[in-house]
Amino acid sequence: MVSIEPATPEAVTEEAPAPAGSSSAGAGPVWTSKDLLDTDVLSSEEIELVLETAEAMAEVRERPVGRVATLRGTTVVTLFYENSTRTRASFEIAAKALGADVINLAAAGSSVGKGESLIDTVRTIEAVGADILVMRHPSSGAAALAARHTEASVINGGDGAHAHPTQALLDLYTMRRHVGDLAGRKVVIVGDVLHSRVARSNLWALRAAGAQVTLCGPATLLPRSLRARAGYEGPGGCEVTSDLGEALLGADVVMALRIQRERQEQGLLPSLREYVRQYQITEERLARANPGALVMHPGPMNEGVEIATEVAHGLRSVVEEQVTNGVAVRMAILYLMATARRS
Amino acid sequence: MSTILIRGGRLIDPAAGLDQPGDVLIEGGLVQAAGGTIEASGAEVVEAAGCIVTPGFIDLHAHLREPGFEQKGTMATETEAALRGGFTTVCSMPNTEPAPDSAPAVEGLLQIIAQDARVRVLPVGSTTAGRRGERLAALSELAEAGCVAISDDGSPIAADLMRNALTLAAALGLVVAEHCDEPSLSRNGSMHEGAVSERLGLPGQPVAAETAAIARNIELCELTGGRLHIMHITTARGVELVARAKERGLPVTCEVTPSHLFLTDEAVAGSDPTPAYDTSAKVNPPLRTETDRRALLAGLNAGVIDAIATDHAPHAPEEKLCEFDLAPFGISCAETALATVTTLAARGELDLGVALGALTQGPAATFALGDHVSGIGTLAAGAPGDVTIFDPDERWAVDPSRFASKGRNTPLAGMELLGRVRAVVVAGELRHAVETAHV
């Protein structure tokens, strides 16, 4: 189950990138946090630092070789307690593009089912020499628990319904590339907000960026209190509504979330058909959004459920670009973290 | 049995409406006299200057874990914890293995109690056989064997069984103590459903899961005339429902835990920017909001809530050292219960006399414990020699590693509290005393 793949020889010959904000003679913010657990503990400056560093990383990715040796000698372990293709692949590619050693661990089922506690697993991983641990787990709070019990840096790759900070940062990065400054811009997140770690982390990151967020979905799948926590009205505020037509009006970004079939079994949705009827993102419904509004999805998509196929692959869709940007953003985070660990 | 003279304390006996300086004389296992200056040559003297002297506390709700779950706690460790917390009588909850659902099972439990218990333990039998919620336990056997109430503890029972349990228990003089929860609403909720659970991405238990069950059980109480006791009430709306039922004269009582009086769902998140997901604050029913907490205090002060019960629930350390949703519910509460109550009193949130009533005569009346132990919960002459002596002003920091309980699972670790037990007399024997200048 364990594969150790060292950085390729070509990587050693490349120069390290010089990301903005971190290498310039002591000025500007630097990354100091040991872990990245959620976006709500990041300052606007730290978010800015990640996004700027990601731009430098994107530039590295566009070079013919596309890799550097900056993180040579750094060991990145991915520990996934849930199935994931894109997040894990994205981290693996990002780490390798920086010259880090990558070990992928797939934990079968929960820690309880395996018989070994999460804390023991994390300590074992630290003992074999991990510097950075990327973790996905079905339990909310699992990444924070791991972080408290290891000296390794923990990057939360998704914990239950709580947080998915790297997804939020790559979403923010993608929005910024198309929309520019997000202050006062309307971002609509549609779907199962209640159970979505993507929606939560996006909300905090977008709030820091000054965007106006609307959370929309069936009333059974909406958190009733997040509006109060977002804390303010007007620009940078958060609206919660079940009225998709109202939500889409004047939207600059529309993000559809994945609907799990489980919600139907739990009785939270009468049927997927009902959901499609009321909440599927279609070309027709998008007419209420601003011209040129971006369509996003964290993936994997249920085409024909939360998003119509023609929208998913249409001109406004940046779904594939989100995946590409994910590598640059995760390179930025790995780079900032590894640099912080050295100093 | 020795003669004990508790001297120079402030006597508070809520049952007698007594609050005055005075001595207490205990002889032959019973209170001989309480109040005024008492001389007794040859008596073992307990100096109580600066302390409050009350009837020994009675806990209607504690999980002593034995038999069956000795890794979490044993009769010896958990009754020692109760003793140090000032409790002289503990009603043991039936979530043991085996469950006390028949005379032989209760007799087995009574043997363990006789052998190891450090305080008086009165068993609560299980309402259904094996606590499985399928058919009623041998209720008349339980009553004869000495059970003071019946309960299925954390497993709410179906409406039809509840109706029958209340009907039959009434004839046997047994109280039916119920964890009021509608399982289809609370489902897999691991904390209170609200702003904190939504922020943390944890499945929540809505207020309505408790209140719907309270309303249902009050209706069944009215239908049957049976004695209903609502365990660990947590919601403002629930207190309201109980108040209405009492106004209508229904035989309903309820209890509240020190944890729910003192903490809110914010304890799960903690105070750091990164949420703690503190499994030691995971308890069922869950810690609620500040509005609920204030309503519980108001309900206690107003006499709607009859008793403060700990729901002491020790767990082995490794069982709580895991992901929040996988951790078991429960707080090890016996050794901090008094201090949370006296801290609340010092803050002016709770009337000390009312609180002491809810730790003594309130629980005694709730389960009619006087039928089992004459005079329990008072300092009247002839009452059992159960006395708790505590210093309401002593400040101390909670250090779970010093607990007598095997359960170190408390969200109060490191917190400074006011009020500490100095000495405890159980059945006329000085069983616990903290070595200081006072005692």
Coordinates of N, CA and C in Angstrom, one line a residue, chain A residues 37 40-41 111-112 118-119 137-142 144-145 148-149 159 161-162 194 200 204 222-226 229 266, chain B residues 187-188 193-203 206 272-279 318 320-326:
Chain A
L37 N -5.8 23.9 8.8 CA -6.9 23.1 9.2 C -8.2 23.6 8.6
D40 N -11.0 29.6 8.3 CA -11.5 30.6 9.2 C -10.4 31.1 10.2
V41 N -9.3 30.4 10.2 CA -8.2 30.9 11.1 C -7.2 31.6 10.3
S111 N -10.7 4.4 11.6 CA -9.6 3.9 12.4 C -10.1 2.8 13.4
V112 N -11.4 2.9 13.8 CA -12.0 1.9 14.7 C -12.0 0.6 14.0
L118 N -6.6 6.7 15.4 CA -6.0 7.8 14.5 C -4.7 8.3 15.1
I119 N -4.7 8.6 16.4 CA -3.5 9.2 17.0 C -2.3 8.2 16.8
H137 N -10.5 12.6 6.2 CA -11.2 11.7 7.1 C -12.7 12.0 7.2
P138 N -13.5 11.0 7.4 CA -14.9 11.3 7.4 C -15.4 12.0 8.7
S139 N -14.6 12.0 9.7 CA -15.1 12.7 11.0 C -14.7 14.1 11.0
S140 N -15.6 15.0 11.3 CA -15.3 16.4 11.5 C -14.4 16.5 12.7
G141 N -13.4 17.4 12.5 CA -12.4 17.6 13.6 C -11.2 16.6 13.6
A142 N -11.3 15.6 12.7 CA -10.2 14.6 12.7 C -8.8 15.3 12.4
A144 N -7.8 18.3 13.1 CA -7.4 19.0 14.3 C -6.9 18.1 15.4
L145 N -7.5 16.9 15.5 CA -7.1 15.9 16.5 C -5.7 15.4 16.1
R148 N -2.9 18.0 16.8 CA -2.6 18.1 18.2 C -1.6 17.0 18.7
H149 N -1.5 15.9 17.9 CA -0.7 14.8 18.4 C 0.5 14.5 17.5
D159 N -12.3 17.2 6.3 CA -12.7 16.4 7.5 C -14.2 16.5 7.7
A161 N -18.0 17.0 7.6 CA -18.7 18.1 7.0 C -18.1 19.4 7.4
H162 N -16.9 19.4 8.0 CA -16.3 20.6 8.6 C -15.6 21.5 7.6
L194 N -25.5 22.2 4.1 CA -25.5 21.7 5.5 C -24.3 20.7 5.7
R200 N -18.5 25.5 3.7 CA -18.0 26.2 4.9 C -16.7 26.9 4.7
W204 N -15.8 31.1 4.7 CA -14.9 31.9 5.5 C -13.8 32.6 4.6
L222 N -29.9 23.3 4.5 CA -29.3 24.6 4.7 C -29.0 24.8 6.2
P223 N -27.8 25.2 6.5 CA -27.5 25.6 7.9 C -28.2 26.9 8.3
R224 N -29.0 26.8 9.4 CA -29.8 28.0 9.7 C -29.0 29.1 10.4
S225 N -27.9 28.7 10.9 CA -27.2 29.7 11.8 C -26.0 30.4 11.1
L226 N -25.5 29.8 10.0 CA -24.3 30.4 9.4 C -24.4 31.8 9.1
R229 N -23.3 33.7 12.0 CA -21.9 33.6 12.3 C -21.1 34.5 11.3
Q266 N -32.1 9.5 3.7 CA -32.3 10.1 5.0 C -33.7 10.8 5.1
Chain B
R187 N -31.3 11.0 16.2 CA -30.6 10.1 15.3 C -29.1 10.0 15.7
N188 N -28.2 10.4 14.8 CA -26.8 10.2 15.1 C -26.1 11.5 15.6
E193 N -27.9 20.6 18.3 CA -28.0 21.1 16.9 C -28.2 22.7 17.0
G194 N -27.3 23.4 16.5 CA -27.4 24.8 16.5 C -26.2 25.5 15.9
A195 N -25.9 26.7 16.2 CA -24.9 27.5 15.6 C -23.5 26.8 15.7
V196 N -23.2 26.2 16.8 CA -21.9 25.5 17.0 C -21.8 24.3 16.1
S197 N -22.8 23.4 16.2 CA -22.8 22.2 15.4 C -22.7 22.5 13.9
E198 N -23.4 23.6 13.5 CA -23.3 23.9 12.0 C -21.9 24.4 11.7
R199 N -21.3 25.1 12.6 CA -20.0 25.6 12.3 C -19.0 24.5 12.3
L200 N -19.1 23.5 13.2 CA -18.2 22.4 13.3 C -18.5 21.3 12.3
G201 N -19.6 21.3 11.6 CA -20.0 20.3 10.7 C -20.3 19.0 11.4
L202 N -20.9 19.1 12.6 CA -21.2 17.9 13.3 C -22.7 17.7 13.3
P203 N -23.2 16.4 13.2 CA -24.7 16.2 13.2 C -25.2 16.6 14.6
P206 N -31.6 18.1 17.8 CA -32.4 19.3 17.9 C -33.1 19.3 19.3
D272 N -10.3 28.4 21.5 CA -9.3 28.8 20.5 C -9.9 29.0 19.2
P273 N -9.3 29.7 18.3 CA -9.8 29.9 16.9 C -10.0 28.6 16.2
T274 N -9.1 27.6 16.4 CA -9.3 26.3 15.8 C -10.1 25.5 16.8
P275 N -11.3 25.0 16.3 CA -12.2 24.3 17.2 C -11.6 23.1 17.9
A276 N -11.9 22.8 19.1 CA -11.2 21.8 19.9 C -11.9 20.4 19.6
Y277 N -13.1 20.4 19.3 CA -13.9 19.1 19.2 C -13.6 18.3 20.4
D278 N -13.8 18.9 21.6 CA -13.5 18.4 22.9 C -14.4 17.2 23.2
T279 N -13.9 16.0 23.1 CA -14.8 14.8 23.3 C -15.2 14.7 24.8
E318 N -8.6 6.2 26.8 CA -8.4 5.9 25.4 C -9.8 5.9 24.6
K320 N -12.1 8.1 25.0 CA -12.4 9.5 24.6 C -11.4 10.1 23.7
L321 N -10.2 9.5 23.6 CA -9.1 10.1 22.8 C -9.2 9.6 21.4
C322 N -10.2 10.2 20.7 CA -10.5 9.7 19.3 C -11.3 10.8 18.6
E323 N -11.7 10.5 17.4 CA -12.5 11.4 16.6 C -13.8 11.7 17.4
F324 N -14.3 12.9 17.3 CA -15.5 13.4 18.1 C -16.7 12.5 17.9
D325 N -17.0 12.2 16.6 CA -18.2 11.4 16.4 C -18.1 9.9 16.8
L326 N -16.8 9.5 17.1 CA -16.7 8.1 17.5 C -16.6 8.0 19.0

